[in-house]
């Protein structure tokens, strides 16, 4: 079983749609959780951290369910510029800060 | 503030040759990480420096890979001799604290033929 699992997609949605990505992680001792965004042939960039209480940043909402070891990202009112690969990333507790990446979910927003 | 910079951006070498990748972290960031993404796979951790010390090198694939961070500033990752399966994108990242978000460089795309 992969340490962080995501549906690779691709998710093809029209502009304005709401889309949700899910992610599960295997290590119950995981400490911190993030969503990164990676554009084609670019480096990963932090989109948002994910907190236990859930958090929102504009059109983006992240949720964490520690009991189910499940993380989600909701994008409302999709824009063409949201097209990218979204990486679910976990940091385990007690380690040196290294991140464990999921394979990524590809989103393509169509006009 | 300058971001994490990596050099070269691309490298094409033949099997058996040596390649050295360089990473300049954000100034003041003690934590420096190397990651790699091979085709079709997830980004995987290679190793972590705190200043000049190797904190965790559990992700290094084998002894053909050598990472250094002399003086605790920039880091190099040398592959010698390179094999076909070493092809991929090598990312460097840095952070101020080991629980801070990581800032990634643009990556070095390595192709071994």
Short mmCIF file of C-alpha atoms in Angstrom, two decimals:
data_model
loop_
_atom_site.label_atom_id
_atom_site.label_comp_id
_atom_site.label_asym_id
_atom_site.label_seq_id
_atom_site.Cartn_x
_atom_site.Cartn_y
_atom_site.Cartn_z
CA UNK A 1 0.00 0.00 0.00
CA UNK A 2 1.31 3.46 -0.88
CA UNK A 3 2.04 5.80 2.00
CA UNK A 4 -0.12 8.52 0.45
CA UNK A 5 -2.76 7.56 -2.10
CA UNK A 6 -4.60 9.79 -4.53
CA UNK A 7 -6.81 9.19 -7.53
CA UNK A 8 -4.54 10.29 -10.40
CA UNK A 9 -7.50 11.44 -12.51
CA UNK A 10 -7.53 13.28 -14.82
CA UNK A 11 -10.50 15.29 -13.68
CA UNK A 12 -11.94 17.22 -16.62
CA UNK A 13 -14.39 19.89 -15.51
CA UNK A 14 -15.98 22.99 -17.07
CA UNK A 15 -15.17 26.45 -15.83
CA UNK A 16 -17.23 27.34 -12.81
CA UNK A 17 -17.59 23.77 -11.62
CA UNK A 18 -16.86 22.57 -8.11
CA UNK A 19 -14.41 19.71 -7.87
CA UNK A 20 -13.19 17.66 -4.93
CA UNK A 21 -10.00 15.64 -4.52
CA UNK A 22 -9.43 13.00 -1.90
CA UNK A 23 -6.34 11.52 -0.38
CA UNK A 24 -5.64 8.81 2.19
CA UNK A 25 -2.48 8.25 4.17
CA UNK A 26 -1.22 5.11 5.84
CA UNK A 27 0.76 6.38 8.82
CA UNK A 28 -1.51 7.25 11.74
CA UNK A 29 1.38 9.12 13.36
CA UNK A 30 1.37 11.70 10.59
CA UNK A 31 1.80 15.19 11.92
CA UNK A 32 1.20 17.77 9.22
CA UNK A 33 -0.72 17.82 6.00
CA UNK A 34 -0.52 19.95 2.90
CA UNK A 35 -1.81 20.39 -0.59
CA UNK A 36 0.79 21.39 -3.14
CA UNK A 37 0.14 22.41 -6.70
CA UNK A 38 2.44 21.46 -9.56
CA UNK A 39 2.16 22.92 -13.03
CA UNK A 40 3.55 21.02 -15.99
CA UNK A 41 7.36 20.88 -15.85
CA UNK A 42 7.46 23.17 -12.83
CA UNK A 43 8.29 22.73 -9.18
CA UNK A 44 5.66 21.92 -6.54
CA UNK A 45 4.31 24.99 -4.80
CA UNK A 46 2.50 25.05 -1.49
CA UNK A 47 -1.21 25.66 -2.02
CA UNK A 48 -2.33 25.36 1.57
CA UNK A 49 -1.72 23.58 4.83
CA UNK A 50 -4.53 21.39 6.14
CA UNK A 51 -5.67 21.77 9.72
CA UNK A 52 -7.79 19.47 11.85
CA UNK A 53 -10.59 22.00 12.04
CA UNK A 54 -10.63 22.43 8.28
CA UNK A 55 -9.55 25.62 6.60
CA UNK A 56 -10.48 27.78 3.68
CA UNK A 57 -8.49 30.06 1.40
CA UNK A 58 -10.69 31.82 -1.09
CA UNK A 59 -12.16 29.22 -3.44
CA UNK A 60 -10.15 26.42 -1.83
CA UNK A 61 -11.27 24.41 1.20
CA UNK A 62 -9.21 21.69 2.83
CA UNK A 63 -10.47 19.11 5.31
CA UNK A 64 -8.71 16.56 7.47
CA UNK A 65 -10.22 13.49 9.08
CA UNK A 66 -7.58 11.97 11.34
CA UNK A 67 -9.77 9.02 12.37
CA UNK A 68 -10.18 7.95 8.75
CA UNK A 69 -6.71 9.16 7.72
CA UNK A 70 -8.32 11.12 4.94
CA UNK A 71 -7.66 14.55 3.47
CA UNK A 72 -9.71 16.45 0.95
CA UNK A 73 -9.46 19.55 -1.20
CA UNK A 74 -12.50 21.32 -2.61
CA UNK A 75 -12.18 23.88 -5.37
CA UNK A 76 -15.21 26.05 -6.03
CA UNK A 77 -15.89 28.09 -9.16
CA UNK A 78 -13.04 26.48 -11.10
CA UNK A 79 -10.91 28.73 -13.29
CA UNK A 80 -8.88 27.78 -16.35
CA UNK A 81 -5.81 28.71 -14.34
CA UNK A 82 -6.62 26.00 -11.77
CA UNK A 83 -5.53 23.37 -14.30
CA UNK A 84 -2.57 21.62 -12.70
CA UNK A 85 -1.62 18.56 -10.70
CA UNK A 86 -2.59 18.68 -7.04
CA UNK A 87 -0.29 16.82 -4.68
CA UNK A 88 -1.40 15.53 -1.31
CA UNK A 89 1.57 15.72 1.04
CA UNK A 90 2.06 14.39 4.55
CA UNK A 91 4.75 14.96 7.13
CA UNK A 92 5.20 12.15 9.65
CA UNK A 93 5.69 12.92 13.31
CA UNK A 94 9.08 12.30 14.87
CA UNK A 95 10.95 12.55 11.62
CA UNK A 96 13.20 15.21 10.29
CA UNK A 97 10.56 17.15 8.47
CA UNK A 98 10.68 15.15 5.27
CA UNK A 99 7.50 15.13 3.23
CA UNK A 100 5.74 12.11 1.77
CA UNK A 101 4.04 12.84 -1.53
CA UNK A 102 1.07 11.31 -3.21
CA UNK A 103 1.27 10.72 -6.92
CA UNK A 104 -0.95 13.73 -7.61
CA UNK A 105 -4.36 14.32 -9.11
CA UNK A 106 -4.51 16.05 -12.47
CA UNK A 107 -7.17 18.69 -13.00
CA UNK A 108 -8.05 20.08 -16.39
CA UNK A 109 -10.55 22.95 -16.41
CA UNK A 110 -12.16 23.47 -19.80
CA UNK A 111 -13.78 26.68 -21.11
CA UNK B 1 13.88 37.28 -1.57
CA UNK B 2 15.59 34.91 -4.01
CA UNK B 3 14.05 31.47 -4.10
CA UNK B 4 15.71 28.09 -4.20
CA UNK B 5 17.86 27.84 -7.31
CA UNK B 6 19.08 24.72 -9.00
CA UNK B 7 21.68 24.17 -11.68
CA UNK B 8 21.63 22.90 -14.33
CA UNK B 9 18.00 22.94 -15.36
CA UNK B 10 18.59 20.06 -17.76
CA UNK B 11 21.34 17.49 -18.12
CA UNK B 12 21.68 14.73 -20.67
CA UNK B 13 24.49 12.25 -20.04
CA UNK B 14 25.44 8.77 -21.10
CA UNK B 15 25.24 5.75 -18.87
CA UNK B 16 28.44 5.47 -16.86
CA UNK B 17 29.17 9.19 -16.81
CA UNK B 18 29.14 11.45 -13.78
CA UNK B 19 26.80 14.35 -13.15
CA UNK B 20 26.76 16.89 -10.34
CA UNK B 21 23.63 18.83 -9.50
CA UNK B 22 23.75 21.99 -7.46
CA UNK B 23 21.20 23.61 -5.17
CA UNK B 24 21.31 27.03 -3.56
CA UNK B 25 18.70 27.25 -0.81
CA UNK B 26 16.97 30.38 0.36
CA UNK B 27 19.40 32.41 2.44
CA UNK B 28 19.09 31.59 6.12
CA UNK B 29 17.36 28.26 5.59
CA UNK B 30 19.21 25.65 7.61
CA UNK B 31 17.13 22.75 6.27
CA UNK B 32 17.85 21.53 2.77
CA UNK B 33 16.19 18.55 1.14
CA UNK B 34 16.71 16.61 -2.07
CA UNK B 35 13.77 14.88 -3.74
CA UNK B 36 13.41 13.00 -7.00
CA UNK B 37 10.55 12.24 -9.35
CA UNK B 38 11.00 9.47 -11.85
CA UNK B 39 8.59 9.06 -14.75
CA UNK B 40 5.13 8.03 -13.65
CA UNK B 41 5.96 7.89 -9.97
CA UNK B 42 5.44 10.16 -7.00
CA UNK B 43 8.05 12.60 -5.75
CA UNK B 44 10.32 10.74 -3.35
CA UNK B 45 12.55 11.96 -0.56
CA UNK B 46 16.28 11.42 -0.94
CA UNK B 47 17.93 13.18 1.98
CA UNK B 48 17.86 16.06 4.42
CA UNK B 49 20.61 18.38 5.61
CA UNK B 50 20.52 20.58 8.66
CA UNK B 51 23.26 23.07 7.98
CA UNK B 52 26.17 20.91 6.86
CA UNK B 53 25.06 17.73 8.62
CA UNK B 54 23.10 14.90 7.04
CA UNK B 55 20.05 14.50 9.22
CA UNK B 56 18.36 11.76 7.23
CA UNK B 57 19.66 10.01 4.15
CA UNK B 58 17.26 7.10 4.21
CA UNK B 59 15.96 7.87 0.73
CA UNK B 60 19.27 7.70 -1.10
CA UNK B 61 18.90 4.85 -3.61
CA UNK B 62 22.44 3.47 -3.46
CA UNK B 63 26.09 4.41 -3.06
CA UNK B 64 26.27 5.89 -6.53
CA UNK B 65 24.64 8.97 -5.07
CA UNK B 66 26.68 11.37 -2.95
CA UNK B 67 25.31 14.56 -1.44
CA UNK B 68 27.34 17.25 0.24
CA UNK B 69 26.67 20.59 1.84
CA UNK B 70 30.03 21.96 2.81
CA UNK B 71 29.77 25.09 4.93
CA UNK B 72 26.05 24.65 5.29
CA UNK B 73 25.17 26.82 2.31
CA UNK B 74 24.72 25.31 -1.15
CA UNK B 75 24.48 21.57 -1.72
CA UNK B 76 25.62 19.24 -4.47
CA UNK B 77 24.27 15.86 -5.46
CA UNK B 78 26.63 13.73 -7.49
CA UNK B 79 25.64 10.62 -9.39
CA UNK B 80 28.57 8.41 -10.31
CA UNK B 81 28.35 6.34 -12.42
CA UNK B 82 24.93 7.23 -13.77
CA UNK B 83 22.49 4.47 -14.76
CA UNK B 84 19.42 4.63 -16.98
CA UNK B 85 17.06 4.37 -13.99
CA UNK B 86 18.53 7.57 -12.53
CA UNK B 87 16.65 9.60 -15.13
CA UNK B 88 14.08 11.92 -13.60
CA UNK B 89 13.59 15.34 -12.12
CA UNK B 90 15.67 16.16 -9.06
CA UNK B 91 14.16 18.79 -6.81
CA UNK B 92 15.84 20.65 -4.02
CA UNK B 93 13.85 22.32 -1.27
CA UNK B 94 14.68 24.38 1.77
CA UNK B 95 12.95 25.51 4.93
CA UNK B 96 13.78 27.64 7.91
CA UNK B 97 12.65 25.09 10.50
CA UNK B 98 12.14 21.39 10.01
CA UNK B 99 8.38 21.79 10.44
CA UNK B 100 8.07 24.83 8.19
CA UNK B 101 6.65 24.61 4.66
CA UNK B 102 9.20 23.66 2.05
CA UNK B 103 10.16 25.93 -0.81
CA UNK B 104 11.14 24.03 -3.92
CA UNK B 105 13.58 24.88 -6.67
CA UNK B 106 12.69 24.50 -10.34
CA UNK B 107 14.35 21.10 -10.47
CA UNK B 108 17.04 19.54 -12.64
CA UNK B 109 15.75 17.26 -15.36
CA UNK B 110 18.31 14.46 -15.73
CA UNK B 111 18.25 12.15 -18.71
CA UNK B 112 20.64 9.20 -18.80
CA UNK B 113 20.94 7.58 -22.24
#
